[in-house]
Every structure is written in C-alpha cells, then in structure tokens.
GROMACS .gro file of N, CA and C in nm:
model
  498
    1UNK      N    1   0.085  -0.118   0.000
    1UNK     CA    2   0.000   0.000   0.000
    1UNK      C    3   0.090   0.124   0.000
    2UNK      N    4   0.070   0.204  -0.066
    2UNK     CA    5   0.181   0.325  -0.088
    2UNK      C    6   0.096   0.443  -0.015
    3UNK      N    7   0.147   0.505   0.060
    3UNK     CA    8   0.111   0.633   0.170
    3UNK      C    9   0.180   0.778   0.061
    4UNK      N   10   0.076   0.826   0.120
    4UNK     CA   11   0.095   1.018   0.070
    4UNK      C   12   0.122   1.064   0.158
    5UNK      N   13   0.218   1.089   0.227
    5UNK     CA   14   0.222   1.235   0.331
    5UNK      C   15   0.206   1.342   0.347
    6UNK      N   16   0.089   1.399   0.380
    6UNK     CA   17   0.039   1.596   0.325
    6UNK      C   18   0.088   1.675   0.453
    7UNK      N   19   0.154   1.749   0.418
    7UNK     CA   20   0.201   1.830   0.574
    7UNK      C   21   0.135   1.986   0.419
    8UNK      N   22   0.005   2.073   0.516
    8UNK     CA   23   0.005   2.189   0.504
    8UNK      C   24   0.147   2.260   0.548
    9UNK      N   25   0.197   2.360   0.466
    9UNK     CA   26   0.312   2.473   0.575
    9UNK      C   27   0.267   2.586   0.502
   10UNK      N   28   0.291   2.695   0.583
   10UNK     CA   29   0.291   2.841   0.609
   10UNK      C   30   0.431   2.936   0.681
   11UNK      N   31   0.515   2.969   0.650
   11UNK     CA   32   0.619   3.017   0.731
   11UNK      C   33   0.641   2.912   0.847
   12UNK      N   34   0.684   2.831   0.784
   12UNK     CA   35   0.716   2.698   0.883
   12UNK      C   36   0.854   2.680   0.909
   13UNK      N   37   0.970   2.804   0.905
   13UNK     CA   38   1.120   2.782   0.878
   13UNK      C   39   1.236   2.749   0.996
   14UNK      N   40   1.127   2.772   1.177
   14UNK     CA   41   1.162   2.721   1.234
   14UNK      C   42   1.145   2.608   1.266
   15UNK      N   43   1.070   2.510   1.205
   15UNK     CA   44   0.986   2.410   1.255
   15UNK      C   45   1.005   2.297   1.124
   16UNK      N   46   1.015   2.325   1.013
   16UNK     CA   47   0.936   2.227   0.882
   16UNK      C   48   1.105   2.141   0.894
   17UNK      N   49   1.247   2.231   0.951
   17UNK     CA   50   1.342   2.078   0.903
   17UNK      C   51   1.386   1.961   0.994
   18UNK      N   52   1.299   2.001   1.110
   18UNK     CA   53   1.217   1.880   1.227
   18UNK      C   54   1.165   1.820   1.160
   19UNK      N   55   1.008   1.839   1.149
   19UNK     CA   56   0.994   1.746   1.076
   19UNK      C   57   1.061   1.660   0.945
   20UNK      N   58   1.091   1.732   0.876
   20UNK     CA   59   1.171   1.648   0.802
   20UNK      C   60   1.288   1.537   0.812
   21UNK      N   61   1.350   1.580   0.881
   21UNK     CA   62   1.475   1.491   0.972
   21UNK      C   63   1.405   1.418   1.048
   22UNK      N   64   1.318   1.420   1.086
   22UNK     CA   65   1.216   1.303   1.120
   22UNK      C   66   1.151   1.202   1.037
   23UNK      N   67   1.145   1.294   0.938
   23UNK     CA   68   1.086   1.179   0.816
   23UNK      C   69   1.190   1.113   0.703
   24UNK      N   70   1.321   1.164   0.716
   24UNK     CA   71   1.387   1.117   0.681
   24UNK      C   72   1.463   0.960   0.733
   25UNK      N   73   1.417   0.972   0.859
   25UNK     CA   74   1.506   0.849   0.957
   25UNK      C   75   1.369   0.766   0.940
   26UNK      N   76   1.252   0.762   0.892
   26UNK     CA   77   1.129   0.648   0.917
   26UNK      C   78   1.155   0.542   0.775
   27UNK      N   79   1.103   0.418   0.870
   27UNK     CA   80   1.174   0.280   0.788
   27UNK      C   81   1.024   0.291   0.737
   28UNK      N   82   0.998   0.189   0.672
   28UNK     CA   83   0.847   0.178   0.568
   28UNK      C   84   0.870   0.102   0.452
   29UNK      N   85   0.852  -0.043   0.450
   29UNK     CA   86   0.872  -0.125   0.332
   29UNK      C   87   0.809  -0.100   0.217
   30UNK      N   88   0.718  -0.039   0.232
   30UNK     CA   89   0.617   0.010   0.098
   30UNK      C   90   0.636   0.144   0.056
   31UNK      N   91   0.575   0.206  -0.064
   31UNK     CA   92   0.614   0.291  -0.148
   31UNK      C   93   0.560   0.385  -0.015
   32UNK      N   94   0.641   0.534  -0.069
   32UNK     CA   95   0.536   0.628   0.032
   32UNK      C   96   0.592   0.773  -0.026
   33UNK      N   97   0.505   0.861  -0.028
   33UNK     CA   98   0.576   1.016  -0.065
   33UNK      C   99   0.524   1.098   0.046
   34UNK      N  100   0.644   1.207   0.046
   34UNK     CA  101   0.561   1.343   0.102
   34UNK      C  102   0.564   1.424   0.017
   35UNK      N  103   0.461   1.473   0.034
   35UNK     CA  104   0.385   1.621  -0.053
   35UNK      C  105   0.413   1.721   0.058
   36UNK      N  106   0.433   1.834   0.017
   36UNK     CA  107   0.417   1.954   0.102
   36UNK      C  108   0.366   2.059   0.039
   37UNK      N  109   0.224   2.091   0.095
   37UNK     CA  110   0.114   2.205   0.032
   37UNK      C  111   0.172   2.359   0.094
   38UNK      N  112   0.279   2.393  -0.003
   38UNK     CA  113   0.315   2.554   0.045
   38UNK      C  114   0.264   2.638   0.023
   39UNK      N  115   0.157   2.704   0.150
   39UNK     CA  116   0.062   2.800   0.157
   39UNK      C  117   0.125   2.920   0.107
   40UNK      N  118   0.208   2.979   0.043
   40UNK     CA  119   0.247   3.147   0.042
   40UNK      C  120   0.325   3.199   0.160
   41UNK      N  121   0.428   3.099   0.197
   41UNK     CA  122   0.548   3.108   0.290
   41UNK      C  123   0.614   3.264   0.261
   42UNK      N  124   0.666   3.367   0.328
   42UNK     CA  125   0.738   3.460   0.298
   42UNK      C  126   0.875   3.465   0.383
   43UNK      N  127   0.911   3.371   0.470
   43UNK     CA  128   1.054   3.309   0.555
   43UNK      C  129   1.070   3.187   0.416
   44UNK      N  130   1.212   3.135   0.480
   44UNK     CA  131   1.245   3.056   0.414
   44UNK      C  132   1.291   2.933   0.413
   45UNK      N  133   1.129   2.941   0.442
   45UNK     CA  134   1.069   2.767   0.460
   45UNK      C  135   1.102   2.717   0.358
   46UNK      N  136   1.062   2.748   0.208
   46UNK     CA  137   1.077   2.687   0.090
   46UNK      C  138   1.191   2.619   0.029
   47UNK      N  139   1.337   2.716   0.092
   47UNK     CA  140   1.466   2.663   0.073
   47UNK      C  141   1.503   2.553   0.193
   48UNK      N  142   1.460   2.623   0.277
   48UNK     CA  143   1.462   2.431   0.414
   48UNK      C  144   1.421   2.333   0.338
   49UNK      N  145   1.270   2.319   0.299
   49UNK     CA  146   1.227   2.171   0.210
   49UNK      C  147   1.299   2.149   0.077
   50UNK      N  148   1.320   2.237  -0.039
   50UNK     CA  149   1.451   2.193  -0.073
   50UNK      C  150   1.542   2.118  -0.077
   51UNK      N  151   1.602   2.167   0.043
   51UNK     CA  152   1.767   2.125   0.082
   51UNK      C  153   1.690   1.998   0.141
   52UNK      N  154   1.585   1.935   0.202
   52UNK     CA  155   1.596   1.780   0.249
   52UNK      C  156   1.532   1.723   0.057
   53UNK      N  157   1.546   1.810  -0.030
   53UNK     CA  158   1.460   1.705  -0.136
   53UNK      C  159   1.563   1.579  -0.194
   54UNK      N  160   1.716   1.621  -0.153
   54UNK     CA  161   1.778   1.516  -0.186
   54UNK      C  162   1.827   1.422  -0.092
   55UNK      N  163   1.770   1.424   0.042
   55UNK     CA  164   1.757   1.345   0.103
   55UNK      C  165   1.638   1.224   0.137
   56UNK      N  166   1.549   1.321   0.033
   56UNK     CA  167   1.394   1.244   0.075
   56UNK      C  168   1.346   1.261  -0.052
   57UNK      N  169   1.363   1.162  -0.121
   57UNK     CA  170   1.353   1.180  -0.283
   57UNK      C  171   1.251   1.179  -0.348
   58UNK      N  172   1.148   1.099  -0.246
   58UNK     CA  173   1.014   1.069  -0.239
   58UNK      C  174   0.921   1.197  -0.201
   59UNK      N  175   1.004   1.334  -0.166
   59UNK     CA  176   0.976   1.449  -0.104
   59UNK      C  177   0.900   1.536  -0.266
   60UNK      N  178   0.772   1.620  -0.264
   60UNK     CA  179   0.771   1.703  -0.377
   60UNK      C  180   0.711   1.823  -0.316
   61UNK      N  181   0.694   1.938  -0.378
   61UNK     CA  182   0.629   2.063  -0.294
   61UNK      C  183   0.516   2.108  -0.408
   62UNK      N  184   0.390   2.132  -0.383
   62UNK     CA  185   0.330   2.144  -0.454
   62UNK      C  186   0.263   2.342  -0.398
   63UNK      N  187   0.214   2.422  -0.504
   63UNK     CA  188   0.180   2.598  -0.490
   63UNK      C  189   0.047   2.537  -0.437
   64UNK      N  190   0.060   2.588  -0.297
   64UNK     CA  191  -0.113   2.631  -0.203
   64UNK      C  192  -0.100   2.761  -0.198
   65UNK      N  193  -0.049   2.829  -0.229
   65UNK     CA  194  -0.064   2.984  -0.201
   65UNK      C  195  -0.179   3.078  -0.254
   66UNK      N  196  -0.280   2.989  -0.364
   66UNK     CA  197  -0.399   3.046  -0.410
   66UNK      C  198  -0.467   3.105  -0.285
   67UNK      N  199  -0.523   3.029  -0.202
   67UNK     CA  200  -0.572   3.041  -0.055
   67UNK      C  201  -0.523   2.971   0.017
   68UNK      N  202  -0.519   3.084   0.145
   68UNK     CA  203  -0.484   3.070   0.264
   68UNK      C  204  -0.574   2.969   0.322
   69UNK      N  205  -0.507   2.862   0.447
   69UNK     CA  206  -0.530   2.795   0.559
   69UNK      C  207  -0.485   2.672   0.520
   70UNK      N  208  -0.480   2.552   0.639
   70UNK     CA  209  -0.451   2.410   0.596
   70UNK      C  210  -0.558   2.335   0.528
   71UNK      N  211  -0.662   2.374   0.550
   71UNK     CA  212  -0.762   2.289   0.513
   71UNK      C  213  -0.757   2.298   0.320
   72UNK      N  214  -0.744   2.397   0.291
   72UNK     CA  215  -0.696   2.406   0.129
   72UNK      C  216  -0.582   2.378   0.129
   73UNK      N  217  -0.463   2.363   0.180
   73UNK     CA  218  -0.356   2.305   0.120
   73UNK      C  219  -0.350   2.188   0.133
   74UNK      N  220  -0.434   2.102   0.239
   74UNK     CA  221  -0.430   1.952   0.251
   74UNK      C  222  -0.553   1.923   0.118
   75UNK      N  223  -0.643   1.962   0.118
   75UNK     CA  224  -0.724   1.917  -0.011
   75UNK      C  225  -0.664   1.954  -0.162
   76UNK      N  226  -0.583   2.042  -0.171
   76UNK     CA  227  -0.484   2.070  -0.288
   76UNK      C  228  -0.362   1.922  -0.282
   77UNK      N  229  -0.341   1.899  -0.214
   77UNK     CA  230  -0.227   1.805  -0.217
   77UNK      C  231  -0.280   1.648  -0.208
   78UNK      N  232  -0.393   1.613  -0.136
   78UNK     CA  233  -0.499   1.526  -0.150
   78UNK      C  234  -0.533   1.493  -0.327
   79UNK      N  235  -0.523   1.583  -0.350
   79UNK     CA  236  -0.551   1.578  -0.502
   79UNK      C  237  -0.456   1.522  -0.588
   80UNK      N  238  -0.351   1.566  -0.547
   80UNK     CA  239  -0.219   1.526  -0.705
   80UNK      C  240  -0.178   1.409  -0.587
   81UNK      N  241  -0.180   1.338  -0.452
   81UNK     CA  242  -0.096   1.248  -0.416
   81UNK      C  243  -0.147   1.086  -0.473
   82UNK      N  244  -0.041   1.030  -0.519
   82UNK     CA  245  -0.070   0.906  -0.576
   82UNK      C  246  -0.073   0.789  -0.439
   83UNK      N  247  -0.099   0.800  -0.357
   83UNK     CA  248  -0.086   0.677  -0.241
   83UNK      C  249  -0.241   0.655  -0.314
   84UNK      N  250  -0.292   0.555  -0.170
   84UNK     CA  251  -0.395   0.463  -0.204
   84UNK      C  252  -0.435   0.503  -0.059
   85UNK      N  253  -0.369   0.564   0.048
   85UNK     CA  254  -0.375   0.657   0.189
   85UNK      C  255  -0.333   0.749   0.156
   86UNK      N  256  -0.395   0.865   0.294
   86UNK     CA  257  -0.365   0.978   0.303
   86UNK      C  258  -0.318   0.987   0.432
   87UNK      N  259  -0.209   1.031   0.458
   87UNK     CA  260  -0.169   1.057   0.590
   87UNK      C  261  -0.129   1.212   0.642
   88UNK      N  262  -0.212   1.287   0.697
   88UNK     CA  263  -0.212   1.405   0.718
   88UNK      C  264  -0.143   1.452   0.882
   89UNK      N  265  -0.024   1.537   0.892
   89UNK     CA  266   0.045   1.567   0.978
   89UNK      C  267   0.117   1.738   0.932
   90UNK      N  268   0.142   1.777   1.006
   90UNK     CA  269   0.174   1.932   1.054
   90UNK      C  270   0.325   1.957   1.047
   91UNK      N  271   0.345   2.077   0.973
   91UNK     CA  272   0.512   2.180   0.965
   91UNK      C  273   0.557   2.191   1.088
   92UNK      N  274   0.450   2.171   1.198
   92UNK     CA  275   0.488   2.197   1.319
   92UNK      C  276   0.511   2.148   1.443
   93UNK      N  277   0.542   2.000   1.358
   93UNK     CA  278   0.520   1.888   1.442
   93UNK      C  279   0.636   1.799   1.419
   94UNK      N  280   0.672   1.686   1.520
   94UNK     CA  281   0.795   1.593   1.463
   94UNK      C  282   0.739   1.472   1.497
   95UNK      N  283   0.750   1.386   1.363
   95UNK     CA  284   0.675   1.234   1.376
   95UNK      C  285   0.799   1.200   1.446
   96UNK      N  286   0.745   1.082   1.526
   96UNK     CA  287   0.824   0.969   1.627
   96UNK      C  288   0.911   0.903   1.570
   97UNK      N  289   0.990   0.831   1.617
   97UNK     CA  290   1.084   0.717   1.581
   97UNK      C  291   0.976   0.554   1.574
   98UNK      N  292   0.982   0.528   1.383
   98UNK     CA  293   0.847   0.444   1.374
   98UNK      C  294   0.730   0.485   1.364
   99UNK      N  295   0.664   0.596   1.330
   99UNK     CA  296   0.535   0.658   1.347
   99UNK      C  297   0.529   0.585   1.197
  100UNK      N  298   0.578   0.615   1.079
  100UNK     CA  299   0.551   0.549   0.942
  100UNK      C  300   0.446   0.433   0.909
  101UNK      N  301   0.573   0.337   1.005
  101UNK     CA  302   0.556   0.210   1.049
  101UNK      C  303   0.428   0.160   1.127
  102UNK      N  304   0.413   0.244   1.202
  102UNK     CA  305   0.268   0.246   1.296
  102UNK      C  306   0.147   0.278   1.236
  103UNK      N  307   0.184   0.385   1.154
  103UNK     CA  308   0.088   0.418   1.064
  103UNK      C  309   0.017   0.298   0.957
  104UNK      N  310   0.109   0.276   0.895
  104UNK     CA  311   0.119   0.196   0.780
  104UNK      C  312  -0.001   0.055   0.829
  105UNK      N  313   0.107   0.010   0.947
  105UNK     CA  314   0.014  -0.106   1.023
  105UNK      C  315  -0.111  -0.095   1.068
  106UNK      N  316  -0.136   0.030   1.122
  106UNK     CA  317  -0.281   0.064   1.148
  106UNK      C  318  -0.351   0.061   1.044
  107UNK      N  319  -0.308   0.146   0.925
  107UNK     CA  320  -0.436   0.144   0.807
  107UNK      C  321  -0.432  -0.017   0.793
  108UNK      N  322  -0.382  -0.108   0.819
  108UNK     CA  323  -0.361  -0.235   0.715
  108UNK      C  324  -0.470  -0.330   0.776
  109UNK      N  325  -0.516  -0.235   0.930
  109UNK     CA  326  -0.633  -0.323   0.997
  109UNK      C  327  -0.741  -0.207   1.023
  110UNK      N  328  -0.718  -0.094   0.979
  110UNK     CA  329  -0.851   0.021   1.039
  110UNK      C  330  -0.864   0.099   0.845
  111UNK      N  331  -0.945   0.134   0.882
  111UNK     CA  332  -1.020   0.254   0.774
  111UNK      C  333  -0.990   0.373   0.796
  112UNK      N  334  -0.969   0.440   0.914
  112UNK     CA  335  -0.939   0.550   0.977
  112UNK      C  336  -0.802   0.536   1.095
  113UNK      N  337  -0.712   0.609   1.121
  113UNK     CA  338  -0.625   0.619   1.246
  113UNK      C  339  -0.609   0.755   1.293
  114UNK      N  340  -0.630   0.779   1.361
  114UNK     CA  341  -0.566   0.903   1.430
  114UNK      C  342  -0.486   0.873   1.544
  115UNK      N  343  -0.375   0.975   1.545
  115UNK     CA  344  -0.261   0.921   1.681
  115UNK      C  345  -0.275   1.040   1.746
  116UNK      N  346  -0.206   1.057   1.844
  116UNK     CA  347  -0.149   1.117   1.962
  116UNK      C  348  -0.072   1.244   1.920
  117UNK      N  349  -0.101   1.338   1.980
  117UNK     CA  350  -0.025   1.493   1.938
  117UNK      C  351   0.039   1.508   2.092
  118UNK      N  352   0.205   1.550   2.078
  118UNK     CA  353   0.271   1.632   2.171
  118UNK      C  354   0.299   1.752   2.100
  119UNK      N  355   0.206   1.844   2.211
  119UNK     CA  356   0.255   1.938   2.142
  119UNK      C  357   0.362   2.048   2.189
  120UNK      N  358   0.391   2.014   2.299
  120UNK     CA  359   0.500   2.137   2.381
  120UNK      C  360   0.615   2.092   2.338
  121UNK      N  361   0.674   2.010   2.238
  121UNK     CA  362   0.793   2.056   2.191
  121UNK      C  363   0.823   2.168   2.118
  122UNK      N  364   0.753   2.209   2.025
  122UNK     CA  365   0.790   2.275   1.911
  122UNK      C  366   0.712   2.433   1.918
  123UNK      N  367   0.637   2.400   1.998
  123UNK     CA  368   0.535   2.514   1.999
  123UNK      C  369   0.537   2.629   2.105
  124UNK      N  370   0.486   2.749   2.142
  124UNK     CA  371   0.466   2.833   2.190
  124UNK      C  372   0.340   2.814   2.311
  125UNK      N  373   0.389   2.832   2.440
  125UNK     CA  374   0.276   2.797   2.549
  125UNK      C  375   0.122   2.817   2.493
  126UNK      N  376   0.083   2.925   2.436
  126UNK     CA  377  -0.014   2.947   2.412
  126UNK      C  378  -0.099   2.867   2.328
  127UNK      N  379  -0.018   2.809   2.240
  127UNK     CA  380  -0.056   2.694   2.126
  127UNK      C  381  -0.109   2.545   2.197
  128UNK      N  382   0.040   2.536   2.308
  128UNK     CA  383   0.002   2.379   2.409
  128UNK      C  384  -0.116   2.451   2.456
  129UNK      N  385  -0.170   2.551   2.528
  129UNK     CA  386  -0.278   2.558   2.589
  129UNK      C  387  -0.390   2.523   2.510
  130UNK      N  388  -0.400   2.566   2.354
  130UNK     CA  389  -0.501   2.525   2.314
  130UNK      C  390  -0.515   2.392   2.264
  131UNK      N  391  -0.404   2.318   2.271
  131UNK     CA  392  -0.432   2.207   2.228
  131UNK      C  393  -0.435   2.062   2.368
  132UNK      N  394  -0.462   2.142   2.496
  132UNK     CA  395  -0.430   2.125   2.593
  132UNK      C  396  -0.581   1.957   2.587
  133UNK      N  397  -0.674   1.981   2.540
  133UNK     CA  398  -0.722   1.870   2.563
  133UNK      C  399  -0.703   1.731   2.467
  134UNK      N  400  -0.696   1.777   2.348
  134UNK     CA  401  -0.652   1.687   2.235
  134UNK      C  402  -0.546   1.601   2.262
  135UNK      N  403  -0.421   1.721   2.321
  135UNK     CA  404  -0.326   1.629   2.383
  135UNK      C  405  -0.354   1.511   2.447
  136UNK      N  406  -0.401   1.531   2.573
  136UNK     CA  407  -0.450   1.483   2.650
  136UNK      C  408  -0.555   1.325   2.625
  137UNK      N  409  -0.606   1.350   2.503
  137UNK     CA  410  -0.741   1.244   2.474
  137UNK      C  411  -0.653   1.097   2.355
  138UNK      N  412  -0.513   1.089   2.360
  138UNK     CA  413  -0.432   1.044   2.293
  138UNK      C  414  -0.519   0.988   2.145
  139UNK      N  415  -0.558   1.098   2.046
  139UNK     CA  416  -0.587   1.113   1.915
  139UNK      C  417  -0.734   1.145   1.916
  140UNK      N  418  -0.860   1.078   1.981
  140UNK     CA  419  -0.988   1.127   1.955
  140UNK      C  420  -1.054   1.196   2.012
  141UNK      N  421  -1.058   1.354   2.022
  141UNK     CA  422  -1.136   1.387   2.105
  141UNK      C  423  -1.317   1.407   2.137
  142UNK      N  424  -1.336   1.434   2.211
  142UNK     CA  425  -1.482   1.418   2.251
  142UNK      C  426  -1.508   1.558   2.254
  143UNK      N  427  -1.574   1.593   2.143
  143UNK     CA  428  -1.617   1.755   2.094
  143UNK      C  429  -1.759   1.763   2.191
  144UNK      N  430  -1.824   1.887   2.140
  144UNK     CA  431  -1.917   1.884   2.243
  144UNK      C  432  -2.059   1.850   2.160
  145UNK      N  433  -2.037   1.793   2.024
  145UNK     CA  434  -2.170   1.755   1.988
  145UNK      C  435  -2.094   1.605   1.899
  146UNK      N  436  -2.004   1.570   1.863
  146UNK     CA  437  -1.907   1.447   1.795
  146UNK      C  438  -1.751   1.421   1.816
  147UNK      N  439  -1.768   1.318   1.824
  147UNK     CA  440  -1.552   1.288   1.861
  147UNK      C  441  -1.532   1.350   1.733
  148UNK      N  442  -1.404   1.390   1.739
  148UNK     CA  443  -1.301   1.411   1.627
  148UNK      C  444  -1.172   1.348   1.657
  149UNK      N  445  -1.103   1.425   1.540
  149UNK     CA  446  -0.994   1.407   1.577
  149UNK      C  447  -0.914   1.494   1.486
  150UNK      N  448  -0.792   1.553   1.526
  150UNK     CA  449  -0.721   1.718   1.455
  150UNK      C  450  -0.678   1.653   1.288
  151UNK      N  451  -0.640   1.738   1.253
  151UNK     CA  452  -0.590   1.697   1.137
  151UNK      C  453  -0.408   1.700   1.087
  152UNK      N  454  -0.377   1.667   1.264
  152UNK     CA  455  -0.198   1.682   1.232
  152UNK      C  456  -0.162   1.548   1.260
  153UNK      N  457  -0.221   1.447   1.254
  153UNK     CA  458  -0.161   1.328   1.296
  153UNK      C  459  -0.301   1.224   1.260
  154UNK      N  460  -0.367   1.213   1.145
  154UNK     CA  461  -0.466   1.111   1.078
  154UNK      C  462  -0.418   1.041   0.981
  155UNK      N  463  -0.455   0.963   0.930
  155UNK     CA  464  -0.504   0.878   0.839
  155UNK      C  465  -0.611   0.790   0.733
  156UNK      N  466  -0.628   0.807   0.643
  156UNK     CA  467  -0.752   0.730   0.597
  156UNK      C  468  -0.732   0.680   0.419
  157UNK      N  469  -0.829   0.604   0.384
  157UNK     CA  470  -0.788   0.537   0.212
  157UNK      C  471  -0.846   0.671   0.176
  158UNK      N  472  -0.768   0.671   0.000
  158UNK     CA  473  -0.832   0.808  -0.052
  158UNK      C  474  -0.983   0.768  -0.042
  159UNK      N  475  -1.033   0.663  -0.130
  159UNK     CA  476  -1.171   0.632  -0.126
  159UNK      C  477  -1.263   0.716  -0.036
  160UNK      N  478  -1.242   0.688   0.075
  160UNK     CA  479  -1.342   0.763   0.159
  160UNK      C  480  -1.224   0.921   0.170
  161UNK      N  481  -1.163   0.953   0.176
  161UNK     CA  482  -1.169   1.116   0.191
  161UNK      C  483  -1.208   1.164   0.048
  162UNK      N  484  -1.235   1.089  -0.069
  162UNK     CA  485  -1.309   1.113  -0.182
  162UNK      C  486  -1.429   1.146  -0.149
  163UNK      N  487  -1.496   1.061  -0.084
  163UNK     CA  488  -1.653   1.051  -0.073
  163UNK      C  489  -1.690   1.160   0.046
  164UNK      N  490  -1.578   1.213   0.116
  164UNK     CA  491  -1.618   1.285   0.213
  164UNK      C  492  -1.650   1.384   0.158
  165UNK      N  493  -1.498   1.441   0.089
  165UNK     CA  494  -1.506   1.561   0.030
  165UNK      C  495  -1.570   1.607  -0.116
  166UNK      N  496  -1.650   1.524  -0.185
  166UNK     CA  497  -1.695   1.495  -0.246
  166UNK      C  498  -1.657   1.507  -0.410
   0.00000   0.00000   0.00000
C-alpha cells in the first residue's frame, strides 16, 4: 500500500526541518511520498524543504498559495498524491521514531487512524494551551456535539476522503 504524506506549511522555517529529519530516519517497506502544500510562505521555509529534497527523494512541494489555511492546502495536495492513503500531519510537528511504520500497520487493519499529538515541543505555550485537551485524549477527542480528531496526525484510504469531500 503506498502512503501520501500531506504536511500543510505556512512560514514553517523554524519548525518544517524537524519534521523532516524526522521523516527522513522512518523505515516503511512500501512505497510512500511526502507532498508539502506551500501556503504562500514569505521566511524561508521553501529553501529548508529543498535542501531535504535530496535526502527524501520521495519528497515534492506542490503551490497552495492560491488560498490561505490548511484545510486548502491539505485538499490541494490530496488531489495530485498518488498513495492509495492519506496521511495528514503538521510543519509543526515531529513524527516519532516508527510513526511510518505504525501508521502503515494501522491502516492495514482500520479505515481511519488518528494518533497522539505532543505538542509542547515545538510550539509556543499558548498553542500547548489550546491544544491542551486533544493532547490529552491520545488522538480522539470528545467535541461537544461528535468525537473528532485534529488533522496533524490522521489517516484514511483516498476512497473515503473522496466521498467525504466529495
């Protein structure tokens, strides 16, 4: 099963070559790419992802800068990624040692995964505060009318984020 990796970024230039050096060290026997939907960065985020493209060959950057937010740059990149999954995670975030791997295994028995967000590494107190319960609910939280779950650490077959998004 071949995985898409969509990381939305936005001026991500302290943060996006964490992640990457993170995704550079993940093992994964099957095909897998990352996409990166670059919202209209004006730091220089763009030359960070770059410089890992010859480390991560499987790495491509695709223009979100039409409109602003993640939710259009993950459905812009949803679009051109060739996996058969979508695995959606954040500029502002650093996958684990094995998260790939975990991933991979989960879709191979679920339809959906969502994992676990830490977020006080990378982030600004104010940010952990708001993400202070999500943290906490290790991937699903209990909204006040449906669980969710964020969109920096999911998974699902395109099939159904086809049918979602219609």
């Amino acid at each position: 099963m071949k995985i898409s990796i969509i990381i939305p970024c936005l001026n991500a230039a302290e943060t996006i070559g964490v992640q990457l050096e993170a995704l550079a060290t993940q093992e994964w026997l099957q095909p897998w790419e990352v996409i990166i939907a670059e919202n209209g960065s004006t730091d220089n985020t763009v030359s960070i992802i770059k410089e890992y493209q010859t480390r991560l060959r499987n790495l491509r950057i695709i223009d979100a800068s039409d409109r602003k937010g993640a939710a259009h740059a993950r459905n812009l990149a949803a679009k051109v990624a060739n996996g058969e999954s979508l695995v959606f995670i954040d500029a502002d975030d650093e996958v684990a040692p094995g998260w790939l791997a975990a991933m991979g295994e989960a879709l191979a028995k679920c339809d959906f995964v969502a994992g676990k967000h830490e977020h006080k590494k990378l982030n600004h107190l104010q940010v952990v505060k708001w993400h202070q319960l999500e943290e906490d609910s290790g991937g699903i939280v209990e909204g006040q009318y449906l669980p969710f779950a964020g969109g920096g650490n999911l998974a699902l077959f395109c099939h159904y984020y086809e049918r979602i998004i219609g």
